[in-house]
Coordinates of C-alpha atoms in Angstrom, one line a residue:
M1 CA 96.0 55.2 74.9
I2 CA 99.6 54.3 75.9
T3 CA 101.3 56.7 78.4
L4 CA 105.0 56.8 79.1
S5 CA 106.0 56.6 82.7
K6 CA 108.1 59.4 84.2
K7 CA 111.2 57.1 84.1
E8 CA 110.7 56.3 80.4
M9 CA 110.2 60.0 79.6
L10 CA 113.4 60.8 81.5
L11 CA 115.3 58.2 79.6
V12 CA 114.1 59.6 76.2
S13 CA 115.2 63.1 77.4
F14 CA 118.5 61.7 78.4
M15 CA 118.9 60.1 75.0
L16 CA 118.1 63.4 73.1
F17 CA 120.5 65.3 75.4
S18 CA 123.3 62.9 74.6
M19 CA 122.7 63.3 70.9
F20 CA 122.9 67.1 71.1
F21 CA 125.8 67.3 73.5
G22 CA 129.0 66.9 71.5
A23 CA 132.6 68.3 71.8
G24 CA 131.5 71.7 70.4
N25 CA 129.0 72.1 73.3
L26 CA 131.8 71.4 75.7
I27 CA 134.1 74.0 74.2
F28 CA 131.9 77.1 73.7
P29 CA 130.5 77.8 77.3
P30 CA 133.9 77.9 79.2
Y31 CA 135.4 80.2 76.6
L32 CA 132.3 82.4 76.8
G33 CA 132.6 82.4 80.6
Q34 CA 136.2 83.5 80.6
E35 CA 135.6 86.3 78.1
A36 CA 132.4 87.5 79.9
G37 CA 134.1 87.4 83.3
S38 CA 131.9 89.1 85.9
L39 CA 129.1 89.4 83.3
V40 CA 129.0 85.7 82.9
W41 CA 125.3 85.3 84.0
L42 CA 124.1 87.7 81.3
S43 CA 126.2 86.1 78.6
I44 CA 125.1 82.6 79.6
A45 CA 121.4 83.8 79.5
G46 CA 121.9 84.9 75.9
F47 CA 123.8 81.7 75.1
V48 CA 121.0 79.5 76.5
L49 CA 118.4 81.4 74.5
S50 CA 119.9 80.4 71.2
A51 CA 122.0 77.3 72.0
V52 CA 119.2 75.6 73.9
G53 CA 116.1 77.6 72.6
L54 CA 116.7 77.1 68.9
P55 CA 117.3 73.3 69.1
I56 CA 114.3 72.7 71.3
L57 CA 112.1 74.8 69.1
G58 CA 113.4 72.7 66.2
V59 CA 112.2 69.5 68.0
I60 CA 108.9 71.2 68.6
A61 CA 108.6 72.3 65.0
I62 CA 109.2 68.7 63.7
A63 CA 106.7 67.4 66.3
K64 CA 104.1 69.9 65.1
A65 CA 104.8 69.3 61.3
G66 CA 104.9 65.5 61.6
S67 CA 108.3 65.1 60.0
F68 CA 111.2 67.0 58.4
Y69 CA 109.9 66.1 54.9
Q70 CA 106.4 67.4 55.7
L71 CA 107.9 70.7 57.0
A72 CA 110.1 71.2 54.0
S73 CA 107.1 70.3 51.7
R74 CA 105.5 73.5 52.8
V75 CA 108.1 75.4 50.6
H76 CA 107.9 73.2 47.5
P77 CA 107.9 69.4 46.8
S78 CA 111.3 69.8 45.1
F79 CA 112.7 71.6 48.1
A80 CA 111.5 68.8 50.3
L81 CA 113.5 66.3 48.3
I82 CA 116.7 68.3 48.1
F83 CA 117.1 70.3 51.3
P84 CA 116.7 67.3 53.8
I85 CA 119.4 65.4 51.9
L86 CA 121.6 68.4 51.9
I87 CA 121.1 68.7 55.7
Y88 CA 121.7 65.1 56.4
V89 CA 124.9 64.9 54.3
S90 CA 126.3 68.2 55.7
I91 CA 125.7 67.6 59.3
G92 CA 126.4 63.9 59.0
P93 CA 129.4 62.4 57.0
A94 CA 130.5 65.8 55.7
L95 CA 131.2 67.5 59.0
A96 CA 129.7 66.6 62.4
I97 CA 130.5 62.9 62.5
P98 CA 134.1 63.1 61.1
R99 CA 134.7 66.2 63.4
A100 CA 133.6 64.2 66.4
G101 CA 136.0 61.4 65.5
S102 CA 138.9 63.9 65.0
L103 CA 138.2 65.8 68.2
A104 CA 137.9 62.6 70.2
Y105 CA 141.4 61.6 69.0
E106 CA 142.9 65.0 69.7
M107 CA 141.4 65.4 73.2
G108 CA 141.1 61.7 74.2
I109 CA 144.3 60.0 73.2
A110 CA 146.7 62.4 71.5
P111 CA 147.8 64.0 74.8
F112 CA 149.1 60.6 76.0
L113 CA 151.0 59.7 72.8
P114 CA 154.6 60.6 72.0
A115 CA 155.0 63.4 69.5
Q116 CA 156.2 61.0 66.8
A117 CA 153.0 58.9 67.1
V118 CA 150.7 62.0 67.2
N119 CA 152.2 63.2 63.9
S120 CA 151.8 59.8 62.2
P121 CA 148.7 59.4 60.1
W122 CA 148.5 55.8 61.2
S123 CA 147.7 56.8 64.8
L124 CA 144.6 58.7 63.7
F125 CA 143.7 55.9 61.2
L126 CA 143.8 53.2 63.9
Y127 CA 141.9 55.4 66.4
T128 CA 139.2 56.3 64.0
L129 CA 138.9 52.6 62.9
V130 CA 138.1 51.7 66.6
F131 CA 136.0 54.8 67.2
F132 CA 133.7 54.2 64.2
G133 CA 133.6 50.5 64.8
I134 CA 132.1 51.3 68.2
V135 CA 129.7 53.8 66.6
F136 CA 128.6 51.3 64.1
W137 CA 128.0 48.6 66.8
F138 CA 125.8 51.0 68.8
S139 CA 124.0 52.2 65.7
L140 CA 123.0 48.6 64.6
T141 CA 120.2 48.5 67.2
P142 CA 118.4 51.9 67.3
S143 CA 115.7 50.4 69.6
K144 CA 118.4 50.0 72.3
L145 CA 119.6 53.5 72.2
I146 CA 117.2 54.7 74.8
D147 CA 118.7 52.2 77.3
R148 CA 122.3 52.7 76.3
F149 CA 122.1 56.5 76.2
G150 CA 119.7 56.9 79.1
K151 CA 121.2 54.4 81.5
I152 CA 124.9 54.4 80.6
L153 CA 126.3 57.2 78.4
T154 CA 124.3 60.2 79.7
P155 CA 124.6 59.5 83.4
T156 CA 128.4 59.0 82.9
L157 CA 128.7 62.3 81.1
L158 CA 126.5 64.2 83.7
T159 CA 128.3 62.6 86.7
M160 CA 131.8 63.5 85.4
I161 CA 130.8 67.2 84.7
A162 CA 129.1 67.4 88.1
L163 CA 132.3 66.0 89.6
I164 CA 134.4 68.8 88.0
Y165 CA 132.1 71.5 89.3
V166 CA 132.0 70.1 92.9
K167 CA 135.9 69.9 92.8
S168 CA 136.0 73.5 91.7
L169 CA 134.0 74.5 94.8
F170 CA 136.7 73.0 97.0
T171 CA 139.6 74.0 94.9
P172 CA 138.8 77.5 93.6
L173 CA 140.3 78.3 90.3
G174 CA 140.7 82.0 91.1
P175 CA 138.9 85.3 90.9
T176 CA 136.3 86.2 88.2
G177 CA 137.9 88.0 85.3
V178 CA 137.1 91.4 83.7
P179 CA 134.7 91.3 80.7
A180 CA 136.5 91.5 77.4
G181 CA 135.5 92.9 74.0
K182 CA 131.9 92.8 73.0
Y183 CA 131.1 90.8 76.2
A184 CA 131.8 94.1 78.1
T185 CA 129.3 96.2 76.2
N186 CA 126.6 93.7 75.0
P187 CA 127.0 90.5 77.0
V188 CA 123.5 89.1 76.3
V189 CA 123.7 89.8 72.6
Q190 CA 127.2 88.3 72.3
G191 CA 126.1 85.3 74.3
F192 CA 123.1 84.8 72.0
L193 CA 125.3 85.0 68.9
D194 CA 127.8 82.5 70.4
G195 CA 124.9 80.1 71.0
Y196 CA 123.7 80.6 67.4
L197 CA 127.1 79.5 66.1
T198 CA 126.7 76.0 67.7
M199 CA 124.2 75.2 64.9
D200 CA 122.4 72.7 67.0
A201 CA 119.1 73.6 65.3
L202 CA 120.3 71.6 62.3
A203 CA 120.7 68.6 64.6
A204 CA 117.2 69.1 66.0
L205 CA 115.8 68.6 62.5
V206 CA 117.9 65.5 62.0
F207 CA 117.2 63.9 65.4
G208 CA 113.5 64.2 65.2
I209 CA 113.2 61.0 63.2
V210 CA 115.1 59.0 65.9
I211 CA 112.9 60.4 68.8
A212 CA 109.7 59.7 66.8
N213 CA 110.8 56.1 66.0
T214 CA 111.9 55.5 69.6
L215 CA 108.5 56.6 70.9
R216 CA 106.8 54.5 68.2
S217 CA 108.8 51.5 69.5
K218 CA 107.1 52.2 72.9
G219 CA 103.7 51.8 71.3
I220 CA 102.9 55.4 70.7
E221 CA 101.3 55.8 67.3
D222 CA 98.7 58.6 67.8
K223 CA 100.1 61.8 66.1
K224 CA 99.0 64.2 68.8
Q225 CA 100.4 61.9 71.5
L226 CA 103.6 61.5 69.5
S227 CA 103.9 65.2 69.1
A228 CA 103.3 65.9 72.8
N229 CA 105.9 63.4 73.9
M230 CA 108.5 64.7 71.5
I231 CA 107.9 68.2 72.9
K232 CA 108.3 66.9 76.5
A233 CA 111.6 65.1 75.5
G234 CA 112.8 68.3 73.9
L235 CA 112.1 70.4 77.0
G236 CA 113.7 67.8 79.2
A237 CA 116.9 67.7 77.1
G238 CA 116.8 71.5 77.1
M239 CA 116.9 71.7 80.9
L240 CA 119.9 69.3 81.0
L241 CA 121.7 71.4 78.4
T242 CA 121.0 74.6 80.3
F243 CA 122.3 73.0 83.5
I244 CA 125.6 71.9 81.9
Y245 CA 126.1 75.2 80.0
V246 CA 125.8 77.1 83.3
I247 CA 128.3 74.9 85.0
L248 CA 130.8 75.2 82.2
G249 CA 130.3 78.9 81.9
L250 CA 130.9 79.5 85.6
L251 CA 134.1 77.3 85.4
G252 CA 135.4 79.5 82.6
S253 CA 134.6 82.7 84.4
S254 CA 136.8 81.6 87.2
G255 CA 139.7 80.9 84.9
A256 CA 141.1 84.5 84.7
S257 CA 144.4 83.3 86.3
L258 CA 144.9 80.7 83.5
G259 CA 145.8 83.3 80.9
R260 CA 143.9 83.7 77.6
P261 CA 143.9 80.3 75.7
E262 CA 143.0 80.5 72.0
N263 CA 139.9 78.3 72.4
G264 CA 137.6 76.6 74.8
G265 CA 139.4 73.2 74.4
L266 CA 142.7 74.6 75.6
L267 CA 140.9 76.5 78.4
L268 CA 139.2 73.3 79.6
T269 CA 142.5 71.5 79.5
A270 CA 144.1 74.2 81.7
I271 CA 141.1 74.1 84.1
M272 CA 141.3 70.3 84.5
R273 CA 145.0 70.4 85.2
Q274 CA 144.5 73.1 87.8
L275 CA 141.8 71.0 89.5
F276 CA 143.0 67.5 89.1
G277 CA 146.7 67.8 88.2
T278 CA 148.0 65.4 85.5
S279 CA 144.9 63.1 85.9
G280 CA 142.7 66.0 84.7
T281 CA 143.8 65.5 81.1
L282 CA 142.6 61.9 81.4
I283 CA 139.2 62.8 82.8
L284 CA 138.7 65.5 80.1
G285 CA 139.7 62.9 77.5
V286 CA 137.0 60.5 78.7
I287 CA 134.4 63.3 78.7
F288 CA 135.3 64.3 75.2
T289 CA 135.3 60.7 74.0
V290 CA 131.9 59.9 75.5
A291 CA 130.4 63.2 74.2
C292 CA 131.8 62.5 70.7
L293 CA 130.6 58.9 70.7
C294 CA 127.0 60.0 71.7
V295 CA 126.8 62.6 68.9
S296 CA 128.3 60.3 66.3
I297 CA 125.9 57.4 67.2
G298 CA 122.9 59.7 67.1
L299 CA 123.9 61.1 63.7
V300 CA 124.7 57.8 62.1
T301 CA 121.4 56.4 63.4
S302 CA 119.4 59.4 62.2
C303 CA 121.0 59.6 58.8
S304 CA 120.7 55.8 58.3
Q305 CA 117.0 55.8 59.2
Y306 CA 116.4 58.8 56.9
F307 CA 118.3 57.4 53.9
H308 CA 116.8 53.9 54.3
G309 CA 113.4 55.4 54.3
R310 CA 114.2 57.7 51.3
F311 CA 116.1 55.1 49.2
K312 CA 114.6 51.6 49.9
G313 CA 117.2 49.8 47.8
L314 CA 119.7 49.6 50.6
S315 CA 119.0 48.3 54.2
Y316 CA 119.5 50.4 57.3
K317 CA 122.6 48.4 58.2
G318 CA 124.0 49.1 54.7
W319 CA 123.5 52.8 55.1
A320 CA 125.1 52.6 58.6
I321 CA 128.2 50.9 57.1
I322 CA 128.5 53.5 54.3
L323 CA 128.1 56.4 56.7
C324 CA 130.7 55.1 59.2
V325 CA 133.2 54.3 56.4
L326 CA 132.7 57.8 54.8
S327 CA 133.0 59.5 58.1
M328 CA 136.1 57.6 59.0
G329 CA 137.6 58.6 55.6
V330 CA 136.8 62.3 56.0
A331 CA 138.0 62.3 59.7
N332 CA 141.5 61.2 58.4
L333 CA 141.7 64.3 56.2
G334 CA 142.3 66.2 59.4
L335 CA 140.1 68.6 61.4
S336 CA 141.4 71.8 59.7
E337 CA 140.5 70.5 56.2
I338 CA 137.1 69.4 57.4
L339 CA 136.3 72.8 58.9
S340 CA 137.6 74.9 56.0
V341 CA 135.3 73.1 53.5
S342 CA 132.2 72.4 55.5
V343 CA 131.7 75.3 57.9
P344 CA 131.0 77.9 55.2
I345 CA 128.4 75.5 53.6
L346 CA 126.7 74.9 57.0
G347 CA 126.7 78.6 57.6
A348 CA 124.7 79.0 54.4
I349 CA 122.3 76.2 55.3
Y350 CA 121.7 77.1 58.9
P351 CA 119.5 80.3 58.4
I352 CA 117.2 78.3 56.1
A353 CA 116.7 75.8 58.9
I354 CA 116.0 78.5 61.4
V355 CA 113.4 80.1 59.1
L356 CA 111.6 76.8 58.6
I357 CA 111.5 76.2 62.4
L358 CA 110.2 79.7 63.2
L359 CA 107.5 79.5 60.5
A360 CA 106.4 76.1 61.7
L361 CA 105.9 77.6 65.2
L362 CA 103.8 80.4 63.7
E363 CA 101.3 78.0 62.1
R364 CA 98.4 79.7 63.7
W365 CA 99.1 82.9 61.8
I366 CA 101.1 81.5 58.9
P367 CA 99.4 78.3 57.5
A368 CA 101.3 75.5 55.8
H369 CA 100.1 76.6 52.3
S370 CA 101.2 80.2 52.8
S371 CA 103.4 82.0 50.2
V372 CA 105.6 83.2 53.2
Y373 CA 107.4 79.8 53.1
M374 CA 108.4 80.2 49.5
T375 CA 109.4 83.8 49.6
T376 CA 111.3 83.7 52.8
V377 CA 113.2 80.5 52.1
A378 CA 114.0 81.7 48.5
V379 CA 115.5 85.0 49.8
V380 CA 117.4 83.4 52.6
T381 CA 118.8 80.8 50.3
G382 CA 119.8 83.4 47.8
F383 CA 121.5 85.4 50.6
G384 CA 123.3 82.2 51.8
V385 CA 124.6 81.5 48.3
V386 CA 125.9 85.1 47.9
D387 CA 127.5 85.1 51.3
L388 CA 129.1 81.7 50.6
M389 CA 130.6 83.0 47.3
N390 CA 131.9 86.1 49.2
L391 CA 133.7 83.9 51.8
T392 CA 135.0 81.2 49.5
F393 CA 135.7 82.8 46.0
F394 CA 136.0 86.5 46.6
N395 CA 138.0 86.5 49.9
Q396 CA 135.3 88.6 51.6
G397 CA 135.6 91.3 48.9
W398 CA 131.8 92.0 49.1
N399 CA 131.9 92.8 52.8
D400 CA 131.5 96.6 52.3
I401 CA 128.2 95.9 50.4
L402 CA 126.8 93.1 52.6
G403 CA 128.0 94.9 55.7
V404 CA 125.2 97.4 55.3
L405 CA 122.8 94.8 56.5
P406 CA 122.2 94.7 60.3
F407 CA 123.9 91.8 62.2
Y408 CA 126.0 90.9 59.1
K409 CA 129.3 91.2 61.0
E410 CA 127.9 88.9 63.7
G411 CA 127.0 86.2 61.2
A412 CA 123.3 86.9 61.0
G413 CA 122.9 89.3 58.0
W414 CA 120.1 87.1 56.7
I415 CA 117.6 88.4 59.3
M416 CA 116.4 91.6 57.7
P417 CA 116.1 90.0 54.2
A418 CA 114.1 87.2 55.8
I419 CA 111.7 89.7 57.5
F420 CA 111.3 91.6 54.2
A421 CA 110.6 88.4 52.3
G422 CA 108.1 87.4 54.9
F423 CA 106.1 90.7 54.4
V424 CA 106.2 90.0 50.6
G425 CA 104.7 86.5 51.2
V426 CA 102.0 88.0 53.4
L427 CA 101.1 90.5 50.6
L428 CA 101.0 87.6 48.1
D429 CA 98.6 85.7 50.3
L430 CA 96.3 88.7 50.6
R431 CA 96.4 89.1 46.8
K432 CA 95.5 85.4 46.3
R433 CA 92.6 85.7 48.8
T434 CA 91.4 88.8 47.0
N435 CA 91.5 87.1 43.6
R436 CA 89.6 84.1 45.0
T437 CA 87.0 86.4 46.4
G438 CA 86.7 88.3 43.1
T439 CA 86.5 85.1 41.1
G440 CA 83.7 83.8 43.4
T441 CA 81.7 87.0 42.9
T442 CA 82.1 86.8 39.1
T443 CA 80.9 83.2 38.9
T444 CA 77.9 83.7 41.1
S445 CA 76.6 86.9 39.3
P446 CA 75.1 85.3 36.2
S447 CA 72.8 83.2 38.4
K448 CA 71.2 86.2 40.0

């Protein structure tokens, strides 16, 4: 039996961390920290529960089920064909990869260009051409990702963020602010909902294939050992994510004197200028670029491996080319256009992914053949479609009706319908069991 060394396990965890940690993960925590103020620790605790907990549970769920396809098959074979493709397309070339390219441009190079160049579409085109060229080059050799991520990209990212925090200790940003809005009354709950909105649980389902293939390249083929090592990698990545989120949250909580920027990106820019002067923008640009590259490489690799395995007619390299070209094209539409189209769709898909993850973790009580999978996923999918229509076609005109559901205003109105559907599934399982028992009694009675 092959056993990974501690160093190899650390490198796999580093790789998974880099694949999770993108620009969005940089922006959310400091903004939360500033809004939470003196209650930052409570808000960060809630944030970590969902922003770290759900993705790591996703990795564990894939490890226990064997693959994303096997997990989705528990609902229905047709669902297992459609839903993974929908996930890979949505989180890949339709949103996350193009968004990473656009954000890397806006935070990494746009601040150093003259206004005329920034407003020119050619600037974004040339930047994304180089950006996705680098992504494609890294993605060509998935077997080397563990070394490139673990030994180069992740240490670079962690070192720069640690440098920022150490500098803040010697150059205090200012006093901790006063909690604002819902952070003042429900800091843990609001932090949890903010972490929920990162939608990293989708990435966990997507990245499982890369982690599994990386471990197989190390000679680990036994299913139990593969599952155990995937869980270890997930926990290691979770610890790193928690460490970074705490640092960024504390930085944000000390930024009360910087005003109230509209988003975490602007807040981070103000913090960096306060700490490092004009060079702070350059440092932040490098951090954003590295983070966006890591996420893009991980997603292109994951999607290419999945589509190559699903559709054998095209090679892995061919899929990588298609994904990079598509992502580059979408990135040049502009970040606002990308978000306006894709975010509502992801919002409808995300609850389905969470339900699948939670059901997989309850395998001891809810077996793979249980009706709970079908009923819960069907109801949550239906709710997602209705909510998507409400947001996109009816201008939130159904809010008065849907708002009756608990947590709807917080973006989690699917929870109560899912619980109700789960109970219905349990009742269906009991009925099936009763029918089987009754049939068994009937068939044996003539022989007596």
